[in-house]
Coordinates of C-alpha atoms in Angstrom, one line a residue:
X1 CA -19.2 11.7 -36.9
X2 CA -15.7 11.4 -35.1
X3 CA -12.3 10.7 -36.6
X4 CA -10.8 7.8 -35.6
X5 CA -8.2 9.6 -33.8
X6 CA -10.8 11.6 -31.5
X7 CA -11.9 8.0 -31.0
X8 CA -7.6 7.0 -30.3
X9 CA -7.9 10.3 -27.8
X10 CA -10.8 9.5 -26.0
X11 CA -9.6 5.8 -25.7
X12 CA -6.6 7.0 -24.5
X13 CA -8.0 9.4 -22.1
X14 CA -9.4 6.1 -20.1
X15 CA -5.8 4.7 -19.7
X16 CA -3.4 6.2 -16.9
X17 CA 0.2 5.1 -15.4
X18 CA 1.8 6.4 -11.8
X19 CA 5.0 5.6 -11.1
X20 CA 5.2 4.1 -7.3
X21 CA 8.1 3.4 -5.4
X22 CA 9.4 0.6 -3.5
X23 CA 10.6 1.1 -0.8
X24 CA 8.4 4.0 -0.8
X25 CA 11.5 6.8 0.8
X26 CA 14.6 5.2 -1.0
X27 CA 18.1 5.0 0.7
X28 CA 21.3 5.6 -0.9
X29 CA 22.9 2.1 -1.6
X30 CA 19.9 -0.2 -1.1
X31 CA 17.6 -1.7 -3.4
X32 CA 14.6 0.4 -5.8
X33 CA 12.1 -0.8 -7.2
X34 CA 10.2 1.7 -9.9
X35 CA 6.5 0.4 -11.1
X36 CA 4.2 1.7 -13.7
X37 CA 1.2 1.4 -12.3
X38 CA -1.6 1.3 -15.0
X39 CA -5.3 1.8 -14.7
X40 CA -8.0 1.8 -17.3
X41 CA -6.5 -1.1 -19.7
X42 CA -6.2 -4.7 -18.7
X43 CA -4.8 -5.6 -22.3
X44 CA -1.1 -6.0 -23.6
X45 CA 1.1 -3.2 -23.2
X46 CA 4.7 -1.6 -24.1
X47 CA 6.6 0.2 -21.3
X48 CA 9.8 2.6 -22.1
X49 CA 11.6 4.0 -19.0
X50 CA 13.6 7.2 -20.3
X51 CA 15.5 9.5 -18.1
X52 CA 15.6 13.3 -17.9
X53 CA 19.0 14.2 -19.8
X54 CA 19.9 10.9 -21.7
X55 CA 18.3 10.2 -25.2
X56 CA 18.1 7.1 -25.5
X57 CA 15.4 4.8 -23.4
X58 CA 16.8 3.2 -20.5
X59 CA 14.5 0.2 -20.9
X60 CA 11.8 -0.7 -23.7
X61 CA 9.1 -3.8 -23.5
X62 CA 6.5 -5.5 -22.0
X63 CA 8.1 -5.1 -18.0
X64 CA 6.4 -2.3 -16.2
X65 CA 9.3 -2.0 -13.1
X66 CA 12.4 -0.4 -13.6
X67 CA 14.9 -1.9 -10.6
X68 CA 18.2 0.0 -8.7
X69 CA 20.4 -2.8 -7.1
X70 CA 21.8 -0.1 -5.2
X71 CA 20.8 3.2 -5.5
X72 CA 23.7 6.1 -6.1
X73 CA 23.9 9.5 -6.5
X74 CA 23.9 8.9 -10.5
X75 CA 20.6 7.4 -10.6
X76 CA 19.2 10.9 -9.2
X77 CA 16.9 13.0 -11.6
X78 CA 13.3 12.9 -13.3
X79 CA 12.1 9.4 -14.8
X80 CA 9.1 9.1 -17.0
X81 CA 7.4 5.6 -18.3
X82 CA 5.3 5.9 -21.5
X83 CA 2.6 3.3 -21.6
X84 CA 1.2 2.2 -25.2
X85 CA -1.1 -0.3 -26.2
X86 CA -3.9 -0.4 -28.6
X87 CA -5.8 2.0 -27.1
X88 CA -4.1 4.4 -26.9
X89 CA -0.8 5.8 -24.0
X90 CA -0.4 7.6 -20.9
X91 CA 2.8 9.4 -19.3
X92 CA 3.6 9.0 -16.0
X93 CA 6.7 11.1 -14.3
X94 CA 8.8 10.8 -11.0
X95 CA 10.9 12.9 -8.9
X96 CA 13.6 10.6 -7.7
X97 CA 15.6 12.7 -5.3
X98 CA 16.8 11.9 -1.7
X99 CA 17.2 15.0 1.2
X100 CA 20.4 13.7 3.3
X101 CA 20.5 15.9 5.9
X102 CA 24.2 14.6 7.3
X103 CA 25.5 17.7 9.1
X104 CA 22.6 19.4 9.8
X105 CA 19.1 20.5 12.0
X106 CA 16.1 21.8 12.4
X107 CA 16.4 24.9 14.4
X108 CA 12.6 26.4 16.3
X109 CA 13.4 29.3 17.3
X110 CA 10.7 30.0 19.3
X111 CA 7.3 28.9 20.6
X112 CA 4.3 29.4 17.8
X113 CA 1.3 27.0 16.9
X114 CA 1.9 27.2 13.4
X115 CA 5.8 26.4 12.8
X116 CA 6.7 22.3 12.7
X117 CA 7.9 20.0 10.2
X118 CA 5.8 18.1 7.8
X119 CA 7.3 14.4 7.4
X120 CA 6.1 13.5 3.1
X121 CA 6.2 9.7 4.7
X122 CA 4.5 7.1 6.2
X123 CA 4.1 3.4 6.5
X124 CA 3.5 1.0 3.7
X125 CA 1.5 -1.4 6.6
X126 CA -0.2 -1.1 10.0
X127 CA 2.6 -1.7 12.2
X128 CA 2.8 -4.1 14.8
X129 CA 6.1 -2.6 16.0
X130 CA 8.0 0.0 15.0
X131 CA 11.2 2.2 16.6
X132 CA 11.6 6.0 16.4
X133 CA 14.7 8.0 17.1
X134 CA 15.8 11.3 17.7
X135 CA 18.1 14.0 19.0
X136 CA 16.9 17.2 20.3
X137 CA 19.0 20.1 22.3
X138 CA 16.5 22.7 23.9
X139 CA 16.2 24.5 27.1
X140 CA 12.8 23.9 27.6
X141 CA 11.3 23.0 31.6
X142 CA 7.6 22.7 30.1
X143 CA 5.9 20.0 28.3
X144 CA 6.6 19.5 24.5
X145 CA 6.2 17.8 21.3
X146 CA 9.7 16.2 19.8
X147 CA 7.3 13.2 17.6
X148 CA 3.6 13.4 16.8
X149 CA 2.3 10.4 14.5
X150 CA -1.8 11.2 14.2
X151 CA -3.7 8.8 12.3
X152 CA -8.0 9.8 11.9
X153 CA -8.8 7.6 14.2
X154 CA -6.4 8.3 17.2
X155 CA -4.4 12.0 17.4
X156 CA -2.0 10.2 19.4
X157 CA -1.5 7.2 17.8
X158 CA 2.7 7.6 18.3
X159 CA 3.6 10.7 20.3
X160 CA 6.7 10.7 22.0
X161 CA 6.9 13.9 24.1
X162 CA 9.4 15.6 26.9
X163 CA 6.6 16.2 30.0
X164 CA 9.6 17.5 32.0
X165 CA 13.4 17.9 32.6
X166 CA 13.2 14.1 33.9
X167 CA 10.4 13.1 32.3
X168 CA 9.7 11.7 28.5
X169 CA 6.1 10.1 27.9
X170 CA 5.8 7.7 25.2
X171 CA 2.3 6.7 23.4
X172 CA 0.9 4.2 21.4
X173 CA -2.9 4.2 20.7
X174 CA -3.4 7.2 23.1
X175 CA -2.1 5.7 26.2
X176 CA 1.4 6.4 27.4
X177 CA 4.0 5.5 29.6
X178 CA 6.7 7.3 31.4
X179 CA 10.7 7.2 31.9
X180 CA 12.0 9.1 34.2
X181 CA 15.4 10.4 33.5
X182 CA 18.3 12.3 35.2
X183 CA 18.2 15.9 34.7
X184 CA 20.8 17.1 31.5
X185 CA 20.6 20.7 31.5
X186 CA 21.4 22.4 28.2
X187 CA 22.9 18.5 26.9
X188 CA 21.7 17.1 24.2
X189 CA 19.9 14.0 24.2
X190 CA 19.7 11.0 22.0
X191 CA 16.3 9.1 22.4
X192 CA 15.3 5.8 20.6
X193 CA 11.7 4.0 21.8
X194 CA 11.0 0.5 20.2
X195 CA 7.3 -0.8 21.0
X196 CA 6.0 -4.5 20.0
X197 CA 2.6 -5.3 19.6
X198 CA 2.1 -9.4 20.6
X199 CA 3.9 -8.3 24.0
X200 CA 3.1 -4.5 24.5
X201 CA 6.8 -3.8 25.6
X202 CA 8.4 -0.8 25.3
X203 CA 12.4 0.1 24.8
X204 CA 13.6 3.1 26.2
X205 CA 17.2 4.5 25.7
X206 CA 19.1 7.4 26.1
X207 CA 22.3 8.6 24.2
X208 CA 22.5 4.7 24.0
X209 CA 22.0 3.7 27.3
X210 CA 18.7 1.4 27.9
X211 CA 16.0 1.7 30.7
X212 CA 13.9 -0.7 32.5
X213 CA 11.2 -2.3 30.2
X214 CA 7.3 -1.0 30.6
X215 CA 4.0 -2.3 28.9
X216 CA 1.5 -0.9 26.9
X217 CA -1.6 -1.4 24.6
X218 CA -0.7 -5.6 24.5
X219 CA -1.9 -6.2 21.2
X220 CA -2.7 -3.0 19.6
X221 CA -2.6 -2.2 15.8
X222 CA -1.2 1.4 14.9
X223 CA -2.7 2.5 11.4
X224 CA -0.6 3.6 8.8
X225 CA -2.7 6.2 7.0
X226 CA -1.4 8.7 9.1
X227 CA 0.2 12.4 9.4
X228 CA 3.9 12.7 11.1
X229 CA 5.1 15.8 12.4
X230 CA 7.7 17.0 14.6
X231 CA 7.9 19.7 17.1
X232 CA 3.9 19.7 17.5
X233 CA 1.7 17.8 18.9
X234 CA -1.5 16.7 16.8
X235 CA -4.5 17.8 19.3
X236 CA -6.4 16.2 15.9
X237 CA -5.2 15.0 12.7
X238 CA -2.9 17.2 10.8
X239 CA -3.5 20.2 13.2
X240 CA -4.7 21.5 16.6
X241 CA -1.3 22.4 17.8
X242 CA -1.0 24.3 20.8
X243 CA 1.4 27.0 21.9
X244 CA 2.5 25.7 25.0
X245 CA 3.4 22.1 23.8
X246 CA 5.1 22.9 21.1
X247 CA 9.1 22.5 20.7
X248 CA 11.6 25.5 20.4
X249 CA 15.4 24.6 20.0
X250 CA 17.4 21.8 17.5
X251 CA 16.7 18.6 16.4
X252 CA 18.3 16.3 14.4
X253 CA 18.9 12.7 13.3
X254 CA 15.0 11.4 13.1
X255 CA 14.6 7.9 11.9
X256 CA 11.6 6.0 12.1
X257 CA 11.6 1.7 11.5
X258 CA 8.4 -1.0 10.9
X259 CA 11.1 -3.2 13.5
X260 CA 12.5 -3.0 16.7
X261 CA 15.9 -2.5 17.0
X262 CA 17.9 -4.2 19.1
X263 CA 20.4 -2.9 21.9
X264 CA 23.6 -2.9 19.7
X265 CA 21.6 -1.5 16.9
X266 CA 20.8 1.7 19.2
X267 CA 24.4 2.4 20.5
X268 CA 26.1 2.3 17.2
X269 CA 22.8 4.6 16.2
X270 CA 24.1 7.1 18.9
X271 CA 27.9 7.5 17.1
X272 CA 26.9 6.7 13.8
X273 CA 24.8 5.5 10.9
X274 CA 22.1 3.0 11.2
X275 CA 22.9 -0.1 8.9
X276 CA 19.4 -1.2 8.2
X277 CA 17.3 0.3 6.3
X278 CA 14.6 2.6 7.8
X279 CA 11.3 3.7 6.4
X280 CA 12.6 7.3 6.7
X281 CA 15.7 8.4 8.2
X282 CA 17.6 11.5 8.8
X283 CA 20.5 10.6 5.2
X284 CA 16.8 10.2 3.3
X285 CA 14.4 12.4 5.0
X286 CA 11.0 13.7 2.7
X287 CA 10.2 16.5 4.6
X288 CA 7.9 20.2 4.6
X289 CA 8.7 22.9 7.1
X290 CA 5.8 24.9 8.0
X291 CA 6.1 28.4 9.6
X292 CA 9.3 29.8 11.2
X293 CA 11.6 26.4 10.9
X294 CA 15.0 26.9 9.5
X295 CA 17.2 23.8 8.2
X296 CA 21.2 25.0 9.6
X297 CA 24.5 23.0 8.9

């Protein structure tokens, strides 16, 4: 025979809470939404939202989201929400931390198939348009990945990759078009690339100055359950890089949106900070280096 509170434990066992975020990368000054997610209890519950280093709960009831109006550097640190009800509670715990990477890059220092940088982000939705930007200084002549976006279905789902001195292909759904560009030796280069889905059309700039629009894949769908990684090129998902596509030299200043941006947008992205918010960007950027990648001011 069991004691009523091996019968609370094993109750409580069922229940579980995870903190989610929305937006899922937060940005400093915008909006942040924290909910307890509960599974394995449909009944009444009892939510208190405590943070690592105060003692007293921030918030104590039946709501399960904690909100940020605009997020600061104050609001930084561990958050836990303790679920109760009557059988039994659960602990949930999140990280709330942002990488603002003002000031610096990502230095390759030299050709591998093993070093790149693991982007800890993705989507929310399929996207039926999206922009990604980018600066990159190398002196590479040969092909190589600055933006690989693989999802299971399609390794080049969003590549955006350097063929040549003059010569950037963009891809959407494993078909690509191609800008040609004059040649910048050892400049750097500021690239943004917007793509639409209901017309196909694709933006080009570069350091803020716009190219002819091209088509491609009218109608498409890109998937959002997908692996991001720069200065490789996904050969399939999440690996099958290849030595001599892969990036050596800085980047910087990656932003990805679910929206096109528009002209003005881009050029005051070239001198400055973007003022809409992007589903990662380079003053909130979630990120993993892999290999020989080093992070320099």
């Amino acid at each position: 025979m069991r004691a009523a509170g091996d019968n609370d434990k094993s109750a409580a066992a069922k229940m579980s809470a995870q903190i989610q975020s929305s937006p899922i990368v937060p940005s400093m000054y915008r909006s942040l939404v924290l909910s307890c997610k509960v599974s394995g209890d449909p009944g009444p519950k009892e939510f208190v939202w405590e943070k690592k280093g105060i003692h007293k709960p921030l918030q104590k009831g039946p709501i399960d989201i904690l909100l940020f109006r605009s997020l600061n550097k104050t609001h930084l640190g561990t958050y836990t929400c303790k679920v109760s009800s009557p059988q039994g509670t659960a602990v949930a715990t999140y990280n709330l931390w942002i990488d603002d990477l003002k000031y610096r890059v990502f230095v390759f220092p030299q050709a591998s198939n093993d070093s790149y940088v693991l982007l800890q982000a993705r989507p929310e939705h399929p996207l039926l348009n999206f922009t990604v930007c980018l600066r990159s200084y190398t002196d590479l002549t040969r092909p190589h990945s600055l933006f690989s976006y693989a999802t299971k279905e399609q390794d080049n789902e969003i590549l955006l990759l350097k063929f040549k001195p003059t010569e950037y292909h963009f891809y959407v759904g494993g078909k690509y078009v191609a800008f040609h560009i004059p040649e910048n030796y050892m400049d750097p280069e500021h690239v943004c690339v917007t793509w639409e889905s209901p017309s196909g059309i694709v933006r080009f700039w570069l350091n803020g100055r716009p190219w002819p629009r091209k088509g491609l894949q009218k109608g498409y769908v890109v998937g959002n359950e997908a692996v991001v990684v720069l200065g490789q090129e996904q050969d399939a998902y999440g690996g099958g890089f290849d030595v001599l596509q892969s990036f050596t030299g800085e980047m910087s200043d990656v932003y990805m949106w679910d929206f096109g941006l528009s002209d003005s947008e881009v050029k005051m992205l070239h001198y400055s900070e973007p003022e809409v918010a992007p589903i990662f960007g380079w003053r909130n950027f979630p990120y993993k280096t892999e290999g020989e990648v080093y992070l320099m001011s």
